CSV table of C-alpha atoms and ligand atoms in Angstrom, one decimal:
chain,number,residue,atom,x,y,z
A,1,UNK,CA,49.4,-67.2,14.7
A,2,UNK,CA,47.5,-68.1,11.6
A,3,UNK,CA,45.8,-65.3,10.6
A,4,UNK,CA,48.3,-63.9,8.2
A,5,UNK,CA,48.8,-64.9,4.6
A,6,UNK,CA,51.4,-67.8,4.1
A,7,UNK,CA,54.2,-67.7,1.6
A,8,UNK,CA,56.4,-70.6,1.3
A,9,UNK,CA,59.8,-71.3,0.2
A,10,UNK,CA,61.1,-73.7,-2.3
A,11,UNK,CA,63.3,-76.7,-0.2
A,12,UNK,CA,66.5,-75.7,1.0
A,13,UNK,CA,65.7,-72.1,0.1
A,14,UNK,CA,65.4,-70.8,3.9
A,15,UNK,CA,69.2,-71.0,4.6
A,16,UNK,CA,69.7,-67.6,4.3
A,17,UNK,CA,67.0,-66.5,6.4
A,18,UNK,CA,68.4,-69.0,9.0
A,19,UNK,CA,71.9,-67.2,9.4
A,20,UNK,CA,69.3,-63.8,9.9
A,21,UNK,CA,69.6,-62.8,6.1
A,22,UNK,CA,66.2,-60.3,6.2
A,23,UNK,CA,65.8,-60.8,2.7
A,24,UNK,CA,63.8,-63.2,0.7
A,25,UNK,CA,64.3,-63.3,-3.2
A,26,UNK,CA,61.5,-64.0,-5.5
A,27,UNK,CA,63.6,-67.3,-6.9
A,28,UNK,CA,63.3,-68.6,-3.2
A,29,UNK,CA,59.4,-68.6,-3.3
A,30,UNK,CA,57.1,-71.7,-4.6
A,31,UNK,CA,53.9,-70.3,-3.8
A,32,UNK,CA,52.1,-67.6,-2.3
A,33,UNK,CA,48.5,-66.5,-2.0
A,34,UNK,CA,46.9,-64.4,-4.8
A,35,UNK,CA,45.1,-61.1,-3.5
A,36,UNK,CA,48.9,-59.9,-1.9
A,37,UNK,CA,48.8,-56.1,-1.7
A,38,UNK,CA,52.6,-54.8,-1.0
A,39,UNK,CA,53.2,-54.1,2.4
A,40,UNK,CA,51.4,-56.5,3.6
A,41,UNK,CA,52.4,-58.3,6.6
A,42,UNK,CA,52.7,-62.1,5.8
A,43,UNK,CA,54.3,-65.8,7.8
A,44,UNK,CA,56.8,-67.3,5.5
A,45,UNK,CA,57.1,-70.6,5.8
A,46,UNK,CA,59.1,-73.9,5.1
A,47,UNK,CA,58.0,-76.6,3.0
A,48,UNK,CA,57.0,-78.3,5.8
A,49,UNK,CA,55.0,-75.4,7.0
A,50,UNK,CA,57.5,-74.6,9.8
A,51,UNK,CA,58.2,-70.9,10.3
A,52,UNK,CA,61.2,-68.9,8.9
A,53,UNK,CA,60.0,-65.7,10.4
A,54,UNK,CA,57.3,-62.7,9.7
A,55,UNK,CA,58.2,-59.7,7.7
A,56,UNK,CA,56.4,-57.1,4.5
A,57,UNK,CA,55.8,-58.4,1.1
A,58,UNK,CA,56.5,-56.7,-1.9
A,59,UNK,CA,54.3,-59.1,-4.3
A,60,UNK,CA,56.0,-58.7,-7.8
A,61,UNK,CA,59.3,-57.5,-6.3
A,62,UNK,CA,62.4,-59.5,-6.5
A,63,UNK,CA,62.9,-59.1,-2.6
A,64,UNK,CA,59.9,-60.2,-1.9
A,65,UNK,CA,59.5,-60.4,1.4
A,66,UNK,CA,61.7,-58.1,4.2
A,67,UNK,CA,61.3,-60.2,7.3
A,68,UNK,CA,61.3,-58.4,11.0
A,69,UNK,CA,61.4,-61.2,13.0
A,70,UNK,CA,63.0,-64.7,12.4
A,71,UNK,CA,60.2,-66.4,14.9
A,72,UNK,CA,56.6,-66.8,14.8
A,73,UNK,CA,55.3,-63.7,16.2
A,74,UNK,CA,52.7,-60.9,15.6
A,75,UNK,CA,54.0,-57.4,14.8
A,76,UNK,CA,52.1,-55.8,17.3
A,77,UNK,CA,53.0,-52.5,19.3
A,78,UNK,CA,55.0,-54.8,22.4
A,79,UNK,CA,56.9,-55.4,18.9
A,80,UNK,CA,57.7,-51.9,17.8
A,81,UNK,CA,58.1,-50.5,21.4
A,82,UNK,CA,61.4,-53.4,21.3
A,83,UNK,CA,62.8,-52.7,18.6
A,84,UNK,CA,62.5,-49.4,18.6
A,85,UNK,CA,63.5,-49.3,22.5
A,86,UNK,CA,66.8,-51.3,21.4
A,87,UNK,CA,67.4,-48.6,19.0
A,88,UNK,CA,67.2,-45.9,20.9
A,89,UNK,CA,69.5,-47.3,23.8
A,90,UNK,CA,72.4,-48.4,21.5
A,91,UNK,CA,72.6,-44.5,20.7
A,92,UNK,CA,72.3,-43.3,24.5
A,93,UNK,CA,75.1,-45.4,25.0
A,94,UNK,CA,77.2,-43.2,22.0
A,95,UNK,CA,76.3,-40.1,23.8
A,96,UNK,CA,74.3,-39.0,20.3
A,97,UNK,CA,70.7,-38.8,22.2
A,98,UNK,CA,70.9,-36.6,25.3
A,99,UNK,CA,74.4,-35.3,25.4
A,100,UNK,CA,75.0,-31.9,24.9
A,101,UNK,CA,77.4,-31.2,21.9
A,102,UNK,CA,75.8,-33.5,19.5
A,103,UNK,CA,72.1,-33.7,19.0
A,104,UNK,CA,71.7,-35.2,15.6
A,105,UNK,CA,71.8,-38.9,15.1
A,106,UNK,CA,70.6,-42.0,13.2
A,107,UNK,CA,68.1,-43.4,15.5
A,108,UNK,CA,67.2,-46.2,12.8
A,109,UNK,CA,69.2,-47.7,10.6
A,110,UNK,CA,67.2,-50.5,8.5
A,111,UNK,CA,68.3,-54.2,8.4
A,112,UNK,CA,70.9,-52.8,11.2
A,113,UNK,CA,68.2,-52.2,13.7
A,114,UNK,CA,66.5,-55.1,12.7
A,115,UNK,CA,64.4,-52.9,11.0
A,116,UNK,CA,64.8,-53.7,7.3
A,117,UNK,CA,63.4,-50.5,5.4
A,118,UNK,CA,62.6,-48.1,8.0
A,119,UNK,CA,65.2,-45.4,8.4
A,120,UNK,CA,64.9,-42.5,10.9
A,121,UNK,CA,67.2,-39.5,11.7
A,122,UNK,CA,67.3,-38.1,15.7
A,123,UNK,CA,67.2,-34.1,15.5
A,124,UNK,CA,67.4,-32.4,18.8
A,125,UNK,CA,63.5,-34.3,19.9
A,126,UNK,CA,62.8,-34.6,16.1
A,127,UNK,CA,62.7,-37.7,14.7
A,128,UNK,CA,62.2,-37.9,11.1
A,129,UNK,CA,61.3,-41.1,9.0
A,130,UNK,CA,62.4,-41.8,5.6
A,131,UNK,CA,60.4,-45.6,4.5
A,132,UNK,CA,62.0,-47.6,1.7
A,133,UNK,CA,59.4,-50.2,1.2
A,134,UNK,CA,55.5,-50.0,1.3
A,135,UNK,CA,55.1,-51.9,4.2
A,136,UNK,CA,57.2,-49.7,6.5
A,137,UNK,CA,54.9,-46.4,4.5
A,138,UNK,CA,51.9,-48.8,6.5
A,139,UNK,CA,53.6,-49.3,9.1
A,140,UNK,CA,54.0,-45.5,10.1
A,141,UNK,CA,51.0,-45.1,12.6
A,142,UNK,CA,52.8,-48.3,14.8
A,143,UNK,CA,56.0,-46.8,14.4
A,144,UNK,CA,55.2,-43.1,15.6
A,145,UNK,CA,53.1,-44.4,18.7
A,146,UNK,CA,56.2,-46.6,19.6
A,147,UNK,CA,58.5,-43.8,19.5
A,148,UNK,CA,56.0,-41.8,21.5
A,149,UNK,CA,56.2,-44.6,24.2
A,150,UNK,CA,59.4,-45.2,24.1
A,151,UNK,CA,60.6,-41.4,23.6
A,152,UNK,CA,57.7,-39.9,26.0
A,153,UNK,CA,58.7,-36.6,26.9
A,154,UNK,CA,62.1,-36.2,24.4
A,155,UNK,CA,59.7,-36.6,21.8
A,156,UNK,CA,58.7,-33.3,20.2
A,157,UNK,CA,57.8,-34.6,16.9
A,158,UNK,CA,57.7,-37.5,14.1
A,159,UNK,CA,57.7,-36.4,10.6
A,160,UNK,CA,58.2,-37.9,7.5
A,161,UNK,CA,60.8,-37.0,5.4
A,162,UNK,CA,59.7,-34.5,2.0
A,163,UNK,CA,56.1,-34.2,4.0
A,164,UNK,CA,54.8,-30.7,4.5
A,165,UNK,CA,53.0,-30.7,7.6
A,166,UNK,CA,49.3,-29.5,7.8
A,167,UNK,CA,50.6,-25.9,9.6
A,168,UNK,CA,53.7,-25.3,7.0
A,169,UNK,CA,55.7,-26.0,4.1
A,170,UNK,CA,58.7,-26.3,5.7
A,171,UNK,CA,59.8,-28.3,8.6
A,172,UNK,CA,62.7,-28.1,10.4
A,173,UNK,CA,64.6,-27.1,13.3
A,174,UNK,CA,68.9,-26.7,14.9
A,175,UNK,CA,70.6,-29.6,15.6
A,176,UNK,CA,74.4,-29.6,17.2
A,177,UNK,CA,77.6,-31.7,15.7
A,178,UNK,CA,80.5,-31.7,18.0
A,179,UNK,CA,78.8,-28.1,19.4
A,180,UNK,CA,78.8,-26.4,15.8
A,181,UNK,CA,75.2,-25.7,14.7
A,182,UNK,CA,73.5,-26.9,11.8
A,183,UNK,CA,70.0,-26.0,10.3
A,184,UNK,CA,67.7,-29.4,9.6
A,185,UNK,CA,64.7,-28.6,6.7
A,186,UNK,CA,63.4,-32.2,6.4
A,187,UNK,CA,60.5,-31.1,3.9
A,188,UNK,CA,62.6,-29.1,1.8
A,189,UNK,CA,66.1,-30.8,2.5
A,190,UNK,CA,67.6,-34.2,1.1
A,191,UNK,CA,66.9,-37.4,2.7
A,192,UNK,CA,65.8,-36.9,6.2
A,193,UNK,CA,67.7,-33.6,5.8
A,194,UNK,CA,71.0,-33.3,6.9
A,195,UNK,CA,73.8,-36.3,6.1
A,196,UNK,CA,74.0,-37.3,9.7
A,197,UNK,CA,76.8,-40.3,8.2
A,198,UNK,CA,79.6,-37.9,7.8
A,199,UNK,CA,79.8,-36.5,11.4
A,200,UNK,CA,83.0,-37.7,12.5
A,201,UNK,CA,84.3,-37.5,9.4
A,202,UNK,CA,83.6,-33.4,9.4
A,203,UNK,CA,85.5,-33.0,13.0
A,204,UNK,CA,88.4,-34.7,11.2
A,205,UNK,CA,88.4,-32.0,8.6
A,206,UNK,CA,88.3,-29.4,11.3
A,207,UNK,CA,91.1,-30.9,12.9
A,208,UNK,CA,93.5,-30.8,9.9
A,209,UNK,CA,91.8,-26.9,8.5
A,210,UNK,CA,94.0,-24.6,10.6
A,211,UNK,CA,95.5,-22.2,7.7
A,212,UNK,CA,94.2,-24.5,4.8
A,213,UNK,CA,92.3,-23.5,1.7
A,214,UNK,CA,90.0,-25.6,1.6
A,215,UNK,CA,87.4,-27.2,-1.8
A,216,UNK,CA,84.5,-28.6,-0.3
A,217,UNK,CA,82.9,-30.3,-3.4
A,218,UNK,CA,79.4,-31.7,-3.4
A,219,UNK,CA,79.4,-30.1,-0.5
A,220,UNK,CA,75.2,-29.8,0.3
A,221,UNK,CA,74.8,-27.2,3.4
A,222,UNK,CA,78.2,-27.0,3.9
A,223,UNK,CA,79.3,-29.8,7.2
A,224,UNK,CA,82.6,-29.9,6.0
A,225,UNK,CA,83.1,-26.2,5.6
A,226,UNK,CA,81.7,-25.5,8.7
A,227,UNK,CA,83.8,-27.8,10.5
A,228,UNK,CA,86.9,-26.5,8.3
A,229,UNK,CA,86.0,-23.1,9.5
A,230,UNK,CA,85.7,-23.4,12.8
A,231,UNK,CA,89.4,-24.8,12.8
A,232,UNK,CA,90.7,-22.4,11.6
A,233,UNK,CA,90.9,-22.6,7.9
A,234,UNK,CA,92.0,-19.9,5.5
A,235,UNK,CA,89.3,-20.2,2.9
A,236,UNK,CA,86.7,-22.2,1.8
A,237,UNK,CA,85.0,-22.6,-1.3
A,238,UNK,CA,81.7,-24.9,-1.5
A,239,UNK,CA,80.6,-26.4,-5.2
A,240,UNK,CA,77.2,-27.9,-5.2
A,241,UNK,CA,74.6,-28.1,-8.2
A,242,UNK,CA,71.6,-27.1,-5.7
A,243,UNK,CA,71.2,-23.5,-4.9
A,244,UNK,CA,68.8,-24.3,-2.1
A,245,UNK,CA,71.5,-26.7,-0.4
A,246,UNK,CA,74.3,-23.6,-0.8
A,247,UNK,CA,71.9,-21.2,1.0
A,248,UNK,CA,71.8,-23.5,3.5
A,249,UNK,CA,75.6,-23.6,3.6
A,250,UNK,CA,75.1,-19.7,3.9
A,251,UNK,CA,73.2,-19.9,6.7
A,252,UNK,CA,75.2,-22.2,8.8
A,253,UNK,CA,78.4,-20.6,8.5
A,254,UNK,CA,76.3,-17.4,10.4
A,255,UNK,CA,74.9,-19.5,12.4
A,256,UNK,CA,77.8,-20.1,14.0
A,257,UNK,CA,79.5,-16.7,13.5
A,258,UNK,CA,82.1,-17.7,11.3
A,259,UNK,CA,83.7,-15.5,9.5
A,260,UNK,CA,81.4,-15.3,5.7
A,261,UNK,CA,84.7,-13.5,3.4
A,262,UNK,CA,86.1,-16.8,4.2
A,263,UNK,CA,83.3,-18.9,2.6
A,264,UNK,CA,82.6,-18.5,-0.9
A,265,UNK,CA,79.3,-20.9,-2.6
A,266,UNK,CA,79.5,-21.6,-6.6
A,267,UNK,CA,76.5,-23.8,-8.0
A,268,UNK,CA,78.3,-25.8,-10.7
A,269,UNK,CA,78.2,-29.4,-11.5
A,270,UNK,CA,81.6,-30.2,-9.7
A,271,UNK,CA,82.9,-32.4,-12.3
A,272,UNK,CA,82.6,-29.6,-14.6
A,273,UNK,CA,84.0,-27.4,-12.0
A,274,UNK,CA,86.7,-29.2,-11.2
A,275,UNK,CA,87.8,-30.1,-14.9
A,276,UNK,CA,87.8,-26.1,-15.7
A,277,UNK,CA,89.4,-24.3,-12.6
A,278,UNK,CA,93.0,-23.4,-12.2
A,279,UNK,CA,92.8,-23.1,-8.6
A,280,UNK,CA,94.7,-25.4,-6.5
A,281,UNK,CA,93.7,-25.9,-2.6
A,282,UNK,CA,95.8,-27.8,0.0
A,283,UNK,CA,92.7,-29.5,1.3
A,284,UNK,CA,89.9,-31.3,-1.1
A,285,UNK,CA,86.6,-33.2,0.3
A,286,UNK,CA,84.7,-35.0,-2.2
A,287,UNK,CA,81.9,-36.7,-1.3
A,288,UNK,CA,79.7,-37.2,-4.4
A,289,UNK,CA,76.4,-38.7,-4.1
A,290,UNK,CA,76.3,-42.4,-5.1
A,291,UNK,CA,77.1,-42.9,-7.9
A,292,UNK,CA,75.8,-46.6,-8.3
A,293,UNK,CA,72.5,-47.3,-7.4
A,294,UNK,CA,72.6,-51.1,-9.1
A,295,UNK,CA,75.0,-53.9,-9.1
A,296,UNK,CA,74.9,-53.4,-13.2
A,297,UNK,CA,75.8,-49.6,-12.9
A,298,UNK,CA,79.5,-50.6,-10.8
A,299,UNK,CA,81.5,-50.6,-13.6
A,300,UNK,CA,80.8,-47.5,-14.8
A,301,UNK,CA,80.6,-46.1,-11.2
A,302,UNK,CA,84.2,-47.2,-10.4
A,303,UNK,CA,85.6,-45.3,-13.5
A,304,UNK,CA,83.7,-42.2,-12.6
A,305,UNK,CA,85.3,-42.5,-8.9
A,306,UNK,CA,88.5,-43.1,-10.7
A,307,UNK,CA,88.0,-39.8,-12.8
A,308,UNK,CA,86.6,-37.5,-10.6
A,309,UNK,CA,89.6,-38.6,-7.9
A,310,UNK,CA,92.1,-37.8,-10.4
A,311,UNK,CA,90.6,-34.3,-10.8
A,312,UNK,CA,91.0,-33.7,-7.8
A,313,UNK,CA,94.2,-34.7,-7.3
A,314,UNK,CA,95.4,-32.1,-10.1
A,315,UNK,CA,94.1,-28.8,-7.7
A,316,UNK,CA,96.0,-30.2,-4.4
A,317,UNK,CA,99.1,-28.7,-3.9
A,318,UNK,CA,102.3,-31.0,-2.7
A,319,UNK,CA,101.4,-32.2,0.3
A,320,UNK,CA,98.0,-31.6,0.0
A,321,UNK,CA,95.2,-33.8,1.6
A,322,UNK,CA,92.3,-35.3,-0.5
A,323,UNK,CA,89.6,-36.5,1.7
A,324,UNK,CA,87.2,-38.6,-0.3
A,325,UNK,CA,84.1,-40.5,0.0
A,326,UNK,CA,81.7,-43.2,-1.8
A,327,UNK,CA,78.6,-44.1,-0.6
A,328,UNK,CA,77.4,-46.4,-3.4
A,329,UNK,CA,76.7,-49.9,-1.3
A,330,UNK,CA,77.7,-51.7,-4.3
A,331,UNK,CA,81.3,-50.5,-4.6
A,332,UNK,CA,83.3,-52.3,-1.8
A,333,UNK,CA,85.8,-50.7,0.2
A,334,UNK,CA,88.1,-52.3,-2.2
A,335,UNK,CA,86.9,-51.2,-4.9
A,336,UNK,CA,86.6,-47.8,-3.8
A,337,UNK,CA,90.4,-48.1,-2.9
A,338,UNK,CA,91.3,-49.2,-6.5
A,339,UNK,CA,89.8,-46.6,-8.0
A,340,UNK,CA,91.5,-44.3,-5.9
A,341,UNK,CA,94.4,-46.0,-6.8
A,342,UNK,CA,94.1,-45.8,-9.9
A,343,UNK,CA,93.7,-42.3,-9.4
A,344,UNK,CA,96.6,-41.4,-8.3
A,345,UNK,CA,98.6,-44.0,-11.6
A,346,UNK,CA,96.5,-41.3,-13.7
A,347,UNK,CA,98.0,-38.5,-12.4
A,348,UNK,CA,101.6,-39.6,-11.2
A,349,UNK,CA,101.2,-38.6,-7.7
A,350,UNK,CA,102.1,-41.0,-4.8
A,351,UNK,CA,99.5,-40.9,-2.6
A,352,UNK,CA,99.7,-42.0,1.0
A,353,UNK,CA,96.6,-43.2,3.3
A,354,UNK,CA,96.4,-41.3,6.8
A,355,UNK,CA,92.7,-42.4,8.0
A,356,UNK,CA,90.6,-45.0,6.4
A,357,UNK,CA,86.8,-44.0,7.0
A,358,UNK,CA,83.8,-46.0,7.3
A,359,UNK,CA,80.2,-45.0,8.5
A,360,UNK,CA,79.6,-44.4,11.9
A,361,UNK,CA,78.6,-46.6,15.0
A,362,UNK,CA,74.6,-45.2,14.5
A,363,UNK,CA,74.6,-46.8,11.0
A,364,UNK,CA,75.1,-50.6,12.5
A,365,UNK,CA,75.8,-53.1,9.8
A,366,UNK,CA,74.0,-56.8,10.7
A,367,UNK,CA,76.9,-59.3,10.2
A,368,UNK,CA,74.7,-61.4,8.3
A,369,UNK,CA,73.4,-58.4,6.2
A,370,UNK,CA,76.4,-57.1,4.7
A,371,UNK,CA,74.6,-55.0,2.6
A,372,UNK,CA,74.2,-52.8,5.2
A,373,UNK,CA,78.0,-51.4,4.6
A,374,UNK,CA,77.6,-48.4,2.2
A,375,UNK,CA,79.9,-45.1,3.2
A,376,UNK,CA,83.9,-45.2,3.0
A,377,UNK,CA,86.5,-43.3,2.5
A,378,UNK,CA,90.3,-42.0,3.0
A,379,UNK,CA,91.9,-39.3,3.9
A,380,UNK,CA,94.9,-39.2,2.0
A,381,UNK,CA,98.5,-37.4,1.9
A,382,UNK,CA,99.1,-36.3,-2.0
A,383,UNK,CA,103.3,-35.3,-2.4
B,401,SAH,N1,79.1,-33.7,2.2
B,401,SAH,C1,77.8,-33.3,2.4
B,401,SAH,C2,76.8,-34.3,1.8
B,401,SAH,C3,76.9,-34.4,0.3
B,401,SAH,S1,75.5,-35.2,-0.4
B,401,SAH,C4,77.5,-33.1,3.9
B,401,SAH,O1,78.5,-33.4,4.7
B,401,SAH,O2,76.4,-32.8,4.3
B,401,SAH,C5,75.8,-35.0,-2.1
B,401,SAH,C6,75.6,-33.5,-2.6
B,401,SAH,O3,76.0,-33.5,-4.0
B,401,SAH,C7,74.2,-33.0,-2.6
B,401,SAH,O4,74.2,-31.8,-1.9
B,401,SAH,C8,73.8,-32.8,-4.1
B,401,SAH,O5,73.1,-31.6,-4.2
B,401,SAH,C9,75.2,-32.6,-4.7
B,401,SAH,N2,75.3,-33.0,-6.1
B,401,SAH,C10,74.7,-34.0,-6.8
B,401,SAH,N3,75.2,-34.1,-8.0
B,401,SAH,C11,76.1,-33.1,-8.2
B,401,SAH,C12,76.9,-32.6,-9.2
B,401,SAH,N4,76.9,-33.2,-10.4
B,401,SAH,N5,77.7,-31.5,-9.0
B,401,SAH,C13,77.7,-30.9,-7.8
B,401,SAH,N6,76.9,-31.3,-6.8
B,401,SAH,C14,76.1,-32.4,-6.9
């Protein structure tokens, strides 16, 4: 292969790389060509022009290269159809592609999948794409004629996520979680949307709900409360800031035939709402969005994980169960724990942990790309 522009590494800068890091940091690079466009494909290369692998440049970025393949090869449609193919078995073998009580999935996971910025969402034949770096936004022609081949007749559509298709504004269709149903917008939705991460965690609600009332906060179109229903639980009240994502939660508690006087929607900031009600509830979910993007926003992320937490903990009645969640990459599982921790100090409440949670088998984390690793959480006993 030498048709592709050449970027080369400082010495001893491709160690990384070698133990299949996918990332290549700006400080790691001594030259590359000028003329770069981002996204496009490039060879980087050793010192000694030896090959460390192929992958997308961003040309001013400080990862400047994503690389897709550690080995000199083309990324031609035999190499989409692979990697894509690879994808799509791992989650046949979960049961998540064909079977019949869950039809909503992470098909692609990024670095995971060997894929480092291409994320895609499985829903019921729909497979949506969210791209996180330019050269996956180029890649998109490759990547839906791949998924054609290696979907064929499963396939009913490839969209992008946000995109209003030519026919409509919205896009969207029912997908199935441990047999509940779940409306999917993914023009109108967030991310691809629907939070496909928090599947298991929402039949582990259900299975404590029977009886419970229950505050689902941040609660989007209402997975948790759906789940919590359909166990049996007494009430349920869902606090999210978006009015759109409530009506949603509307809609899938019908959907299901669930019983709608035991589902109440406020559109509040939940801090605010948790800092001013007087209600108490005997079950809590809190799964904020992230809270830190960037390594330099952790600190302040951990205290607000630490405060929010601690409001919670005031509404749960003795023996109460908080189930919370972070899904900022850059606070660690045991970070997250400290500030749960800490927490519970705040408010003088032992606090005992019954499940710890991590993201699902569909969200693969490459052992050498520990980044990867984003969604925790506990569910926790509160005396
Ligand atoms: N638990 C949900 C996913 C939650 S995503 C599920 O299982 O599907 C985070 C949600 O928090 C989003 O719906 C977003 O609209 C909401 N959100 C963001 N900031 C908020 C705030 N300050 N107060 C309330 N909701 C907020």
């Amino acid at each position: 292969m030498t048709d592709l522009p050449v970027l080369t590494l400082k010495p001893d800068r491709s160690r990384a790389a070698e133990r299949r890091h996918p990332w290549i940091f700006s400080r790691a690079v001594a030259d590359q060509p000028a003329g770069l466009e981002a996204g496009d494909v490039v060879r980087v290369v050793r010192p000694d022009r030896t090959c460390v692998g192929v992958g997308h440049v961003e040309p001013m970025g400080s990862i400047r290269v994503r690389l897709l393949t550690f080995t000199d090869r083309p990324l031609d449609a035999a190499f989409w159809q692979e990697r894509l193919a690879t994808a799509v078995r791992l989650r046949e073998r979960m049961g998540l592609i064909d079977g019949p009580e869950t039809t909503a999935c992470r098909l692609v996971h990024g670095e995971g999948d060997g894929l480092p910025g291409l994320i895609a969402d499985w829903y019921d034949g729909h497979v949506v794409i969210e791209p996180h770096s330019t050269g996956m936004t180029r890649a998109l022609p490759a990547v839906r004629e791949a998924l054609a081949t290696v979907l064929g007749a499963r396939l009913r559509g490839t969209h992008v996520s946000g995109t209003p298709t030519a026919e409509s504004e919205t896009g969207g269709c029912e997908v199935r979680e441990f047999g509940l149903r779940f409306g999917v917008d993914w023009v109108r939705g967030q991310k691809t949307g629907f939070y496909v991460d928090q599947r298991e965690h929402r039949r582990l609600v259900g299975s404590y709900a029977a009886g419970q009332r229950v505050l689902n906060a941040f609660s989007y179109s209402g997975g948790f409360s759906v789940h919590a229903l359909a166990g049996g639980a007494a009430a349920v009240t869902d606090v999210d800031s978006s009015r759109q994502a409530l009506a949603w939660a509307n809609e899938n508690v019908q959907r299901n035939g669930l019983d709608a006087a035991r589902h109440r929607t406020v559109a509040a900031d939940a801090l605010r709402y948790l800092r001013e009600t007087e209600e108490t509830f005997d079950l809590v979910i809190l799964d904020p969005p992230a809270f830190a993007k960037h390594l330099s926003a952790r600190h302040a992320a951990i205290q607000a994980y630490r405060r929010v937490n601690a409001m919670a903990l005031r509404h749960l009645v003795p023996g109460g169960l908080l189930f919370t969640f972070s899904c900022s990459q850059v606070v660690t599982p045991d970070l997250f724990r400290g500030a749960v921790l800490a927490a519970g100090i705040d408010e003088g409440r032992p606090v005992r942990i019954l499940h710890q949670l991590h993201q699902p088998p569909d969200h693969p984390i490459s052992l050498f790309h520990p980044e990867g690793e984003y969604l925790k959480g506990f569910a926790l006993e509160v005396e």
